[in-house]
Short mmCIF file of C-alpha atoms in Angstrom, two decimals:
data_model
loop_
_atom_site.label_atom_id
_atom_site.label_comp_id
_atom_site.label_asym_id
_atom_site.label_seq_id
_atom_site.Cartn_x
_atom_site.Cartn_y
_atom_site.Cartn_z
CA PHE P 1066 9.47 6.84 21.30
CA PHE P 1067 7.43 9.79 20.09
CA PRO P 1068 4.82 10.52 22.83
CA THR P 1069 1.31 9.43 21.86
CA GLU P 1070 -0.26 12.71 22.94
CA ASP P 1071 2.11 14.58 20.62
CA LYS P 1072 1.22 12.26 17.73
CA ILE P 1073 -2.48 12.93 18.34
CA ASP P 1074 -1.88 16.67 18.51
CA LEU P 1075 0.05 16.67 15.23
CA ALA P 1076 -2.53 14.49 13.50
CA ASN P 1077 -5.29 16.86 14.55
CA ARG P 1078 -3.25 19.87 13.42
CA LEU P 1079 -2.96 18.26 9.98
CA ILE P 1080 -6.69 17.63 9.90
CA GLY P 1081 -7.30 21.22 10.98
CA ALA P 1082 -5.16 22.37 8.04
CA GLY P 1083 -7.47 20.54 5.65
CA VAL P 1084 -5.84 17.13 5.30
CA ARG P 1085 -8.60 14.62 4.54
CA ARG P 1086 -6.58 11.43 4.11
CA LEU P 1087 -4.11 10.39 6.78
CA GLU P 1088 -1.96 7.30 7.13
CA ALA P 1089 -1.51 7.47 10.87
CA THR P 1090 0.40 4.41 12.04
CA SER P 1091 1.18 0.76 11.44
CA PHE P 1092 -0.03 -2.44 13.07
CA VAL P 1093 3.36 -4.10 12.86
CA SER P 1094 4.83 -6.10 15.71
CA PRO P 1095 5.48 -3.83 18.72
CA LYS P 1096 8.63 -5.86 19.35
CA ALA P 1097 9.96 -5.18 15.86
CA VAL P 1098 9.00 -1.49 15.78
CA PRO P 1099 8.34 -0.26 19.35
CA GLN P 1100 7.86 3.33 18.13
CA LEU P 1101 4.46 2.24 16.76
CA ALA P 1102 3.27 0.18 19.71
CA ASP P 1103 0.61 2.78 20.53
CA ALA P 1104 -1.39 2.40 17.29
CA GLU P 1105 -4.74 1.81 18.97
CA ASP P 1106 -4.40 4.73 21.39
CA LEU P 1107 -3.29 7.06 18.61
CA ILE P 1108 -6.23 6.22 16.35
CA ALA P 1109 -8.68 6.59 19.22
CA GLY P 1110 -7.49 10.18 19.80
CA ILE P 1111 -7.74 11.42 16.20
CA ASP P 1112 -10.57 13.81 15.32
CA ARG P 1113 -12.56 12.14 12.55
CA SER P 1114 -15.59 14.41 12.61
CA GLY P 1115 -14.76 16.14 9.31
CA GLY P 1116 -14.92 13.17 6.96
CA LEU P 1117 -11.32 12.01 7.37
CA ILE P 1118 -10.17 8.88 5.53
CA LEU P 1119 -7.96 7.16 8.10
CA GLU P 1120 -5.39 4.61 6.96
CA ALA P 1121 -2.80 2.41 8.64
CA LEU P 1122 -0.32 -0.21 7.52
CA VAL P 1123 -1.44 -3.80 8.15
CA PRO P 1124 1.21 -6.44 7.36
CA ASN P 1125 -0.67 -9.67 8.10
CA ALA P 1126 -3.74 -11.29 9.68
CA ARG P 1127 -2.43 -10.67 13.20
CA GLY P 1128 -2.16 -6.97 12.41
CA GLY P 1129 -5.61 -7.22 10.86
CA GLU P 1130 -7.06 -8.46 14.13
CA ARG P 1131 -5.79 -5.31 15.83
CA ALA P 1132 -6.83 -3.06 12.95
CA SER P 1133 -10.36 -4.48 12.88
CA LYS P 1134 -10.99 -3.08 16.35
CA ALA P 1135 -9.66 0.38 15.51
CA GLY P 1136 -12.32 1.43 13.00
CA LEU P 1137 -10.01 2.27 10.10
CA ASP P 1138 -11.23 3.22 6.64
CA VAL P 1139 -8.28 1.74 4.73
CA TRP P 1140 -5.85 -1.04 5.56
CA VAL P 1141 -2.56 -0.73 3.68
CA ALA P 1142 -1.08 -4.15 2.91
CA PHE P 1143 2.57 -3.78 2.01
CA LEU P 1144 5.14 -5.94 0.28
CA SER P 1145 8.72 -5.53 -0.84
CA VAL P 1146 9.29 -6.14 -4.54
CA SER P 1147 12.80 -7.55 -4.09
CA GLU P 1148 13.56 -10.77 -2.25
CA SER P 1149 16.43 -9.28 -0.26
CA HIS P 1150 14.44 -6.31 1.04
CA SER P 1151 11.53 -8.62 1.83
CA MET P 1152 13.83 -10.66 4.06
CA ALA P 1153 15.07 -7.49 5.77
CA ASN P 1154 11.67 -5.86 6.10
CA SER P 1155 9.37 -8.86 6.66
CA ASN P 1156 11.74 -11.76 7.40
CA CYS P 1157 10.24 -13.84 4.59
CA SER P 1158 10.18 -14.22 0.81
CA VAL P 1159 7.98 -12.07 -1.42
CA ALA P 1160 5.71 -15.07 -2.11
CA ASP P 1161 5.32 -15.81 1.60
CA ALA P 1162 4.65 -12.13 2.36
CA PHE P 1163 1.92 -12.12 -0.28
CA GLU P 1164 0.35 -15.21 1.30
CA ARG P 1165 0.23 -13.34 4.61
CA ILE P 1166 -1.77 -10.47 3.15
CA LYS P 1167 -4.20 -12.53 1.04
CA PRO P 1168 -6.76 -12.81 3.89
CA LEU P 1169 -6.78 -9.05 4.53
CA PRO P 1170 -9.40 -7.92 1.97
CA ALA P 1171 -12.00 -10.27 3.44
CA LEU P 1172 -11.08 -9.34 7.03
CA ALA P 1173 -11.22 -5.63 6.22
CA ALA P 1174 -14.59 -5.99 4.48
CA GLU P 1175 -16.06 -7.40 7.69
CA THR P 1176 -15.33 -4.06 9.37
CA GLY P 1177 -16.42 -1.89 6.45
CA ALA P 1178 -12.84 -1.05 5.48
CA THR P 1179 -11.05 -1.50 2.16
CA VAL P 1180 -7.48 -2.58 1.43
CA SER P 1181 -4.85 -0.73 -0.57
CA GLY P 1182 -1.56 -2.32 -1.58
CA ALA P 1183 1.88 -0.79 -1.12
CA LEU P 1184 5.14 -1.87 -2.73
CA ALA P 1185 8.47 -1.02 -1.11
CA VAL P 1186 11.60 -0.68 -3.30
CA ALA P 1187 9.42 -0.32 -6.41
CA PHE P 1188 12.29 1.45 -8.22
CA ASP P 1189 15.50 0.21 -6.57
CA CYS P 1190 16.55 -2.09 -3.74
CA PRO P 1191 19.51 -1.18 -1.49
CA PHE P 1192 20.74 -4.78 -1.66
CA SER P 1193 19.98 -6.01 -5.19
CA GLY P 1194 19.89 -2.82 -7.27
CA GLN P 1195 17.37 -1.76 -9.90
CA THR P 1196 13.93 -3.31 -9.56
CA PRO P 1197 12.65 -4.84 -12.81
CA VAL P 1198 9.50 -3.11 -14.06
CA ASP P 1199 8.00 -6.50 -14.88
CA ASP P 1200 8.26 -7.55 -11.21
CA VAL P 1201 6.26 -4.51 -10.13
CA VAL P 1202 3.65 -5.10 -12.84
CA ALA P 1203 3.31 -8.76 -11.80
CA LEU P 1204 2.67 -7.81 -8.18
CA ALA P 1205 0.17 -5.15 -9.26
CA ASP P 1206 -1.70 -7.86 -11.15
CA SER P 1207 -1.52 -10.17 -8.11
CA PHE P 1208 -3.00 -7.47 -5.88
CA LEU P 1209 -5.85 -6.93 -8.32
CA GLY P 1210 -6.43 -10.67 -8.26
CA ILE P 1211 -7.27 -10.58 -4.54
CA GLY P 1212 -9.56 -7.58 -4.89
CA VAL P 1213 -7.12 -4.74 -4.19
CA SER P 1214 -7.54 -1.97 -6.78
CA CYS P 1215 -5.30 0.75 -5.32
CA LEU P 1216 -1.51 0.41 -5.27
CA LYS P 1217 1.11 2.69 -3.70
CA LEU P 1218 4.52 2.60 -5.37
CA GLY P 1219 7.31 3.30 -2.89
CA ASP P 1220 10.60 4.90 -3.91
CA THR P 1221 12.01 3.61 -0.63
CA ILE P 1222 15.63 4.71 -1.01
CA GLY P 1223 14.97 7.81 -3.09
CA THR P 1224 16.54 6.76 -6.38
CA ALA P 1225 13.65 7.29 -8.80
CA SER P 1226 13.94 9.81 -11.62
CA PRO P 1227 11.22 11.45 -13.74
CA THR P 1228 11.80 9.21 -16.76
CA ARG P 1229 11.66 6.06 -14.66
CA VAL P 1230 8.49 7.29 -12.93
CA LYS P 1231 6.76 7.71 -16.29
CA THR P 1232 8.05 4.33 -17.48
CA LEU P 1233 6.78 2.43 -14.44
CA VAL P 1234 3.43 4.22 -14.27
CA GLY P 1235 2.94 3.70 -18.01
CA ALA P 1236 3.68 -0.03 -17.74
CA ILE P 1237 1.16 -0.56 -14.96
CA LYS P 1238 -1.49 1.48 -16.75
CA ARG P 1239 -1.04 -0.66 -19.86
CA GLU P 1240 -0.90 -4.04 -18.17
CA VAL P 1241 -3.18 -3.49 -15.15
CA PRO P 1242 -5.47 -0.66 -16.27
CA ASP P 1243 -7.99 -1.13 -13.46
CA MET P 1244 -5.37 -0.37 -10.79
CA GLU P 1245 -5.33 3.11 -9.22
CA ILE P 1246 -1.73 4.23 -8.69
CA VAL P 1247 -0.45 6.32 -5.76
CA LEU P 1248 3.15 7.56 -5.73
CA HIS P 1249 5.27 7.58 -2.57
CA PHE P 1250 8.59 9.38 -2.98
CA HIS P 1251 11.53 9.87 -0.65
CA ASN P 1252 13.69 12.95 -1.12
CA THR P 1253 17.04 11.29 -0.46
CA ARG P 1254 18.73 12.84 -3.49
CA GLY P 1255 16.54 15.91 -3.90
CA LEU P 1256 14.45 14.45 -6.74
CA GLY P 1257 11.18 13.98 -4.89
CA LEU P 1258 9.27 16.97 -6.25
CA ALA P 1259 10.66 16.49 -9.76
CA ASN P 1260 9.22 12.99 -9.60
CA VAL P 1261 5.88 14.41 -8.44
CA LEU P 1262 5.78 16.58 -11.58
CA ALA P 1263 6.51 13.51 -13.69
CA GLY P 1264 3.70 11.69 -11.92
CA LEU P 1265 1.30 14.56 -12.59
CA GLU P 1266 2.22 14.45 -16.27
CA ALA P 1267 1.51 10.72 -16.23
CA GLY P 1268 -1.98 11.35 -14.84
CA ILE P 1269 -1.40 10.52 -11.17
CA THR P 1270 -3.50 12.53 -8.71
CA ARG P 1271 -2.46 11.03 -5.36
CA PHE P 1272 0.95 11.45 -3.75
CA GLU P 1273 2.12 10.49 -0.27
CA SER P 1274 4.24 12.79 1.87
CA SER P 1275 5.17 13.37 5.50
CA LEU P 1276 5.01 16.46 7.64
CA GLY P 1277 8.38 18.18 7.71
CA GLY P 1278 9.88 15.55 5.43
CA VAL P 1279 10.57 13.14 8.30
CA GLY P 1280 10.50 9.37 7.95
CA GLY P 1281 12.55 6.69 6.29
CA CYS P 1282 12.79 2.91 6.46
CA PRO P 1283 14.64 1.23 9.34
CA PHE P 1284 15.32 -1.79 7.14
CA ALA P 1285 16.77 0.04 4.12
CA PRO P 1286 20.30 1.43 4.63
CA GLY P 1287 20.58 5.06 3.60
CA ALA P 1288 16.84 5.71 3.42
CA THR P 1289 15.81 9.22 4.43
CA GLY P 1290 12.52 11.03 4.85
CA ASN P 1291 9.59 11.30 2.48
CA ILE P 1292 8.93 14.40 0.45
CA SER P 1293 7.61 17.05 2.83
CA THR P 1294 3.88 17.69 2.92
CA GLU P 1295 4.51 21.43 3.13
CA ASP P 1296 6.74 21.40 0.04
CA LEU P 1297 4.36 19.14 -1.88
CA VAL P 1298 1.30 21.31 -1.22
CA HIS P 1299 3.32 24.43 -2.05
CA LEU P 1300 4.35 22.94 -5.40
CA LEU P 1301 0.82 21.83 -6.24
CA HIS P 1302 -0.60 25.26 -5.45
CA LEU P 1303 2.04 26.93 -7.65
CA GLU P 1304 1.06 24.56 -10.45
CA GLY P 1305 -2.62 25.48 -10.08
CA VAL P 1306 -3.65 22.20 -8.44
CA GLU P 1307 -6.27 22.67 -5.72
CA THR P 1308 -5.69 20.59 -2.59
CA GLY P 1309 -8.12 22.08 -0.09
CA ILE P 1310 -5.21 22.41 2.35
CA ASP P 1311 -4.27 25.60 4.20
CA LEU P 1312 -0.52 25.91 3.54
CA ASP P 1313 0.10 28.37 6.39
CA ALA P 1314 -1.56 26.04 8.90
CA LEU P 1315 0.45 23.15 7.49
CA ILE P 1316 3.72 25.06 7.96
CA LYS P 1317 2.75 25.81 11.56
CA ALA P 1318 2.10 22.11 12.15
CA GLY P 1319 5.60 21.41 10.82
CA GLN P 1320 7.02 24.01 13.19
CA ARG P 1321 5.33 22.21 16.06
CA LEU P 1322 6.83 18.90 14.92
CA SER P 1323 10.26 20.54 14.85
CA GLU P 1324 9.74 21.70 18.44
CA VAL P 1325 8.68 18.25 19.61
CA LEU P 1326 11.68 16.59 17.95
CA SER P 1327 14.05 19.38 19.04
CA ARG P 1328 15.68 19.51 15.64
CA ASP P 1329 15.39 21.22 12.28
CA LEU P 1330 13.35 19.42 9.66
CA PRO P 1331 14.23 18.75 5.99
CA ALA P 1332 11.19 20.64 4.62
CA HIS P 1333 12.25 23.66 2.56
CA LEU P 1334 9.24 25.61 3.79
CA GLN P 1335 10.52 25.30 7.34
CA ARG P 1336 13.50 27.41 6.21
CA ALA P 1337 12.03 29.69 3.53
CA ALA P 1338 8.71 31.47 3.05
CA PRO P 1339 6.28 30.36 0.33
CA VAL P 1340 6.67 31.96 -3.09
CA GLY P 1341 4.92 35.34 -3.12
CA VAL P 1342 5.63 36.30 0.49
CA LEU P 1343 7.37 39.68 0.37
CA HIS P 1344 9.82 41.30 2.77
CA ASP P 1345 9.65 44.81 4.22
CA PHE P 1346 11.93 46.98 2.10
CA GLY P 1347 12.44 49.55 4.83
CA SER P 1348 14.08 47.07 7.18
CA THR P 1349 16.25 45.40 4.55
CA ARG P 1350 20.01 45.81 4.57
CA ARG P 1351 21.16 47.81 1.50
CA ALA P 1352 24.45 48.36 -0.24
CA VAL P 1353 26.04 51.68 0.69
CA GLY P 1354 29.00 53.42 -0.99
#
Protein backbone atom coordinates (compact mmCIF):
# COMPACT_ATOMS: atom_id res chain seq x y z
CA PHE A 1 0.00 0.00 0.00
CA PHE A 2 1.38 3.35 -1.10
CA PRO A 3 0.84 5.78 1.84
CA THR A 4 -1.97 8.27 1.20
CA GLU A 5 0.09 11.24 2.33
CA ASP A 6 2.75 10.34 -0.23
CA LYS A 7 0.12 10.07 -2.97
CA ILE A 8 -1.19 13.52 -2.06
CA ASP A 9 2.33 14.95 -2.04
CA LEU A 10 3.11 13.51 -5.47
CA ALA A 11 -0.21 14.68 -6.92
CA ASN A 12 0.46 18.20 -5.69
CA ARG A 13 4.01 18.10 -7.08
CA LEU A 14 2.56 17.22 -10.48
CA ILE A 15 0.09 20.08 -10.22
CA GLY A 16 2.90 22.40 -9.19
CA ALA A 17 4.79 21.36 -12.33
CA GLY A 18 1.87 22.51 -14.46
CA VAL A 19 -0.22 19.37 -14.87
CA ARG A 20 -3.84 20.46 -15.32
CA ARG A 21 -5.54 17.11 -15.84
CA LEU A 22 -4.97 14.30 -13.37
CA GLU A 23 -6.47 10.84 -13.12
CA ALA A 24 -5.84 10.32 -9.45
CA THR A 25 -7.39 7.03 -8.37
CA SER A 26 -10.14 4.49 -8.93
CA PHE A 27 -13.39 3.76 -7.13
CA VAL A 28 -13.06 0.02 -7.59
CA SER A 29 -13.82 -2.45 -4.83
CA PRO A 30 -11.34 -2.00 -1.94
CA LYS A 31 -11.41 -5.78 -1.54
CA ALA A 32 -10.37 -6.35 -5.15
CA VAL A 33 -7.72 -3.60 -5.23
CA PRO A 34 -6.78 -2.61 -1.66
CA GLN A 35 -4.04 -0.27 -2.93
CA LEU A 36 -6.82 2.15 -3.97
CA ALA A 37 -9.00 1.91 -0.87
CA ASP A 38 -8.10 5.48 0.12
CA ALA A 39 -9.68 7.18 -2.93
CA GLU A 40 -11.80 9.63 -0.95
CA ASP A 41 -8.97 10.70 1.36
CA LEU A 42 -6.59 11.15 -1.57
CA ILE A 43 -8.98 13.35 -3.55
CA ALA A 44 -9.74 15.46 -0.48
CA GLY A 45 -6.02 16.27 -0.10
CA ILE A 46 -5.34 17.35 -3.69
CA ASP A 47 -4.81 21.06 -4.39
CA ARG A 48 -7.46 22.05 -6.93
CA SER A 49 -7.08 25.81 -6.67
CA GLY A 50 -5.41 26.21 -10.07
CA GLY A 51 -8.18 24.94 -12.32
CA LEU A 52 -7.29 21.25 -12.19
CA ILE A 53 -9.48 18.75 -14.05
CA LEU A 54 -9.63 15.82 -11.64
CA GLU A 55 -10.55 12.37 -12.93
CA ALA A 56 -10.98 8.92 -11.42
CA LEU A 57 -12.01 5.50 -12.69
CA VAL A 58 -15.61 4.55 -11.86
CA PRO A 59 -16.55 0.97 -12.81
CA ASN A 60 -20.23 0.84 -11.83
CA ALA A 61 -23.08 2.52 -9.95
CA ARG A 62 -21.65 1.51 -6.57
CA GLY A 63 -18.40 3.26 -7.48
CA GLY A 64 -20.50 6.16 -8.72
CA GLU A 65 -22.08 6.55 -5.30
CA ARG A 66 -18.63 7.00 -3.80
CA ALA A 67 -17.44 9.23 -6.63
CA SER A 68 -20.48 11.50 -6.36
CA LYS A 69 -19.38 12.56 -2.89
CA ALA A 70 -15.80 13.28 -3.93
CA GLY A 71 -16.45 16.24 -6.23
CA LEU A 72 -14.73 14.89 -9.34
CA ASP A 73 -14.78 16.64 -12.70
CA VAL A 74 -14.65 13.47 -14.81
CA TRP A 75 -15.71 9.90 -14.13
CA VAL A 76 -13.87 7.37 -16.30
CA ALA A 77 -16.08 4.38 -17.11
CA PHE A 78 -13.93 1.52 -18.33
CA LEU A 79 -14.56 -1.68 -20.23
CA SER A 80 -12.44 -4.45 -21.66
CA VAL A 81 -12.92 -5.03 -25.38
CA SER A 82 -12.27 -8.78 -25.20
CA GLU A 83 -14.50 -11.22 -23.35
CA SER A 84 -11.61 -13.01 -21.66
CA HIS A 85 -10.02 -9.84 -20.27
CA SER A 86 -13.44 -8.62 -19.16
CA MET A 87 -13.84 -11.77 -17.09
CA ALA A 88 -10.38 -11.29 -15.58
CA ASN A 89 -10.73 -7.56 -14.99
CA SER A 90 -14.44 -7.20 -14.16
CA ASN A 91 -15.64 -10.77 -13.56
CA CYS A 92 -18.38 -10.40 -16.17
CA SER A 93 -18.98 -10.32 -19.92
CA VAL A 94 -18.44 -7.19 -22.00
CA ALA A 95 -22.22 -6.78 -22.41
CA ASP A 96 -22.80 -7.06 -18.66
CA ALA A 97 -19.96 -4.62 -17.95
CA PHE A 98 -21.54 -2.13 -20.34
CA GLU A 99 -24.88 -2.50 -18.55
CA ARG A 100 -23.12 -1.63 -15.29
CA ILE A 101 -21.81 1.66 -16.64
CA LYS A 102 -24.96 2.78 -18.48
CA PRO A 103 -26.34 4.65 -15.41
CA LEU A 104 -23.10 6.58 -14.88
CA PRO A 105 -23.65 9.56 -17.22
CA ALA A 106 -26.91 10.46 -15.46
CA LEU A 107 -25.39 9.95 -12.00
CA ALA A 108 -22.36 12.04 -12.89
CA ALA A 109 -24.52 14.84 -14.32
CA GLU A 110 -26.27 15.15 -10.96
CA THR A 111 -22.93 16.17 -9.43
CA GLY A 112 -21.84 18.41 -12.31
CA ALA A 113 -19.33 15.85 -13.60
CA THR A 114 -19.02 14.30 -17.05
CA VAL A 115 -18.15 10.74 -18.06
CA SER A 116 -15.34 9.58 -20.33
CA GLY A 117 -15.06 6.02 -21.59
CA ALA A 118 -11.95 3.86 -21.47
CA LEU A 119 -11.29 0.62 -23.32
CA ALA A 120 -8.74 -1.87 -22.03
CA VAL A 121 -6.97 -4.23 -24.49
CA ALA A 122 -8.01 -2.00 -27.41
CA PHE A 123 -5.13 -3.41 -29.50
CA ASP A 124 -4.42 -6.88 -28.10
CA CYS A 125 -5.65 -9.15 -25.32
CA PRO A 126 -3.19 -11.33 -23.36
CA PHE A 127 -5.63 -14.25 -23.55
CA SER A 128 -7.32 -14.02 -26.96
CA GLY A 129 -4.78 -12.16 -29.11
CA GLN A 130 -5.36 -9.30 -31.54
CA THR A 131 -8.44 -7.21 -30.85
CA PRO A 132 -10.63 -6.71 -33.94
CA VAL A 133 -10.86 -3.05 -34.95
CA ASP A 134 -14.59 -3.49 -35.55
CA ASP A 135 -15.10 -4.48 -31.90
CA VAL A 136 -13.47 -1.26 -30.73
CA VAL A 137 -15.50 0.82 -33.17
CA ALA A 138 -18.73 -0.86 -32.02
CA LEU A 139 -18.01 -0.04 -28.38
CA ALA A 140 -17.10 3.53 -29.31
CA ASP A 141 -20.51 3.84 -30.95
CA SER A 142 -22.18 2.29 -27.89
CA PHE A 143 -20.49 4.82 -25.61
CA LEU A 144 -21.67 7.68 -27.80
CA GLY A 145 -25.16 6.23 -27.59
CA ILE A 146 -25.26 6.76 -23.82
CA GLY A 147 -23.91 10.30 -24.05
CA VAL A 148 -20.18 9.65 -23.64
CA SER A 149 -18.21 11.61 -26.25
CA CYS A 150 -14.63 11.03 -25.06
CA LEU A 151 -12.96 7.63 -25.33
CA LYS A 152 -9.55 6.48 -24.06
CA LEU A 153 -7.98 3.63 -26.01
CA GLY A 154 -5.77 1.47 -23.81
CA ASP A 155 -2.77 -0.44 -25.15
CA THR A 156 -2.92 -2.50 -21.97
CA ILE A 157 -0.14 -4.99 -22.69
CA GLY A 158 2.03 -2.69 -24.79
CA THR A 159 1.71 -4.37 -28.18
CA ALA A 160 0.52 -1.49 -30.35
CA SER A 161 2.63 -0.25 -33.25
CA PRO A 162 2.47 3.05 -35.16
CA THR A 163 0.66 1.57 -38.17
CA ARG A 164 -1.96 -0.08 -35.98
CA VAL A 165 -2.43 3.16 -34.02
CA LYS A 166 -3.20 5.05 -37.22
CA THR A 167 -5.49 2.27 -38.43
CA LEU A 168 -7.56 2.18 -35.24
CA VAL A 169 -7.76 5.95 -34.83
CA GLY A 170 -8.71 6.32 -38.49
CA ALA A 171 -11.49 3.73 -38.20
CA ILE A 172 -13.06 5.43 -35.19
CA LYS A 173 -12.81 8.86 -36.80
CA ARG A 174 -14.61 7.56 -39.87
CA GLU A 175 -17.31 5.56 -38.11
CA VAL A 176 -17.81 7.62 -34.93
CA PRO A 177 -16.66 11.11 -35.92
CA ASP A 178 -18.18 12.84 -32.89
CA MET A 179 -15.99 10.84 -30.47
CA GLU A 180 -12.90 12.52 -29.00
CA ILE A 181 -10.04 10.01 -28.82
CA VAL A 182 -7.40 9.83 -26.07
CA LEU A 183 -4.48 7.40 -26.38
CA HIS A 184 -3.15 5.42 -23.42
CA PHE A 185 0.08 3.55 -24.17
CA HIS A 186 2.17 1.16 -22.12
CA ASN A 187 5.88 0.96 -22.85
CA THR A 188 6.24 -2.80 -22.44
CA ARG A 189 8.24 -3.25 -25.65
CA GLY A 190 9.69 0.24 -25.94
CA LEU A 191 7.18 1.43 -28.55
CA GLY A 192 5.21 3.86 -26.41
CA LEU A 193 6.68 7.13 -27.67
CA ALA A 194 6.76 5.90 -31.28
CA ASN A 195 3.03 5.30 -30.90
CA VAL A 196 2.60 8.81 -29.50
CA LEU A 197 4.18 10.22 -32.67
CA ALA A 198 1.80 8.13 -34.75
CA GLY A 199 -1.09 9.47 -32.70
CA LEU A 200 0.08 13.05 -33.23
CA GLU A 201 0.21 12.43 -36.98
CA ALA A 202 -3.34 11.09 -36.78
CA GLY A 203 -4.51 14.30 -35.11
CA ILE A 204 -4.67 13.15 -31.49
CA THR A 205 -3.88 15.84 -28.90
CA ARG A 206 -4.40 13.97 -25.61
CA PHE A 207 -2.16 11.18 -24.33
CA GLU A 208 -2.14 9.48 -20.93
CA SER A 209 1.06 8.73 -19.04
CA SER A 210 2.28 8.02 -15.53
CA LEU A 211 4.98 9.64 -13.46
CA GLY A 212 8.20 7.67 -13.73
CA GLY A 213 6.57 5.15 -16.06
CA VAL A 214 5.06 3.14 -13.20
CA GLY A 215 1.79 1.25 -13.45
CA GLY A 216 0.45 -1.79 -15.21
CA CYS A 217 -2.64 -3.96 -14.96
CA PRO A 218 -2.92 -6.59 -12.21
CA PHE A 219 -5.30 -8.61 -14.38
CA ALA A 220 -3.19 -8.71 -17.56
CA PRO A 221 -0.15 -11.02 -17.40
CA GLY A 222 3.03 -9.30 -18.54
CA ALA A 223 1.64 -5.77 -18.41
CA THR A 224 4.17 -3.13 -17.41
CA GLY A 225 4.04 0.59 -16.76
CA ASN A 226 2.60 3.37 -18.86
CA ILE A 227 4.77 5.67 -20.91
CA SER A 228 6.51 8.03 -18.50
CA THR A 229 5.12 11.53 -18.10
CA GLU A 230 8.66 12.94 -18.04
CA ASP A 231 9.57 11.21 -21.30
CA LEU A 232 6.29 12.17 -22.96
CA VAL A 233 6.60 15.87 -22.08
CA HIS A 234 10.25 15.82 -23.17
CA LEU A 235 9.29 14.38 -26.56
CA LEU A 236 6.46 16.86 -27.06
CA HIS A 237 8.70 19.80 -26.24
CA LEU A 238 11.34 18.56 -28.70
CA GLU A 239 8.63 18.33 -31.34
CA GLY A 240 7.54 21.91 -30.68
CA VAL A 241 4.32 20.99 -28.87
CA GLU A 242 3.54 23.29 -25.94
CA THR A 243 2.28 21.53 -22.83
CA GLY A 244 2.47 24.22 -20.16
CA ILE A 245 4.41 21.77 -17.99
CA ASP A 246 7.75 22.51 -16.31
CA LEU A 247 9.90 19.52 -17.31
CA ASP A 248 12.52 20.10 -14.59
CA ALA A 249 9.84 20.15 -11.88
CA LEU A 250 8.32 17.02 -13.39
CA ILE A 251 11.67 15.20 -13.26
CA LYS A 252 12.06 16.19 -9.60
CA ALA A 253 8.60 14.78 -8.86
CA GLY A 254 9.72 11.53 -10.47
CA GLN A 255 12.83 11.52 -8.31
CA ARG A 256 10.62 11.85 -5.25
CA LEU A 257 8.49 8.92 -6.43
CA SER A 258 11.66 6.85 -6.84
CA GLU A 259 12.63 7.69 -3.25
CA VAL A 260 9.21 6.72 -1.91
CA LEU A 261 9.23 3.41 -3.78
CA SER A 262 12.91 2.78 -2.97
CA ARG A 263 13.64 1.66 -6.51
CA ASP A 264 14.73 3.00 -9.87
CA LEU A 265 11.95 3.96 -12.26
CA PRO A 266 11.59 3.09 -15.97
CA ALA A 267 11.53 6.74 -17.11
CA HIS A 268 14.52 7.54 -19.34
CA LEU A 269 14.71 11.04 -17.90
CA GLN A 270 15.35 9.57 -14.47
CA ARG A 271 18.62 8.21 -15.91
CA ALA A 272 19.62 10.81 -18.51
CA ALA A 273 19.39 14.59 -18.74
CA PRO A 274 17.01 16.25 -21.22
CA VAL A 275 18.34 16.96 -24.70
CA GLY A 276 20.32 20.20 -24.66
CA VAL A 277 21.74 19.88 -21.15
CA LEU A 278 25.52 20.17 -21.51
CA HIS A 279 28.33 18.78 -19.37
CA ASP A 280 31.33 20.67 -18.01
CA PHE A 281 34.23 19.99 -20.38
CA GLY A 282 36.86 20.72 -17.76
CA SER A 283 35.76 17.89 -15.50
CA THR A 284 35.27 15.34 -18.27
CA ARG A 285 37.57 12.34 -18.59
CA ARG A 286 39.67 12.59 -21.79
CA ALA A 287 41.72 10.18 -23.83
CA VAL A 288 45.44 10.51 -23.13
CA GLY A 289 48.34 8.99 -25.10
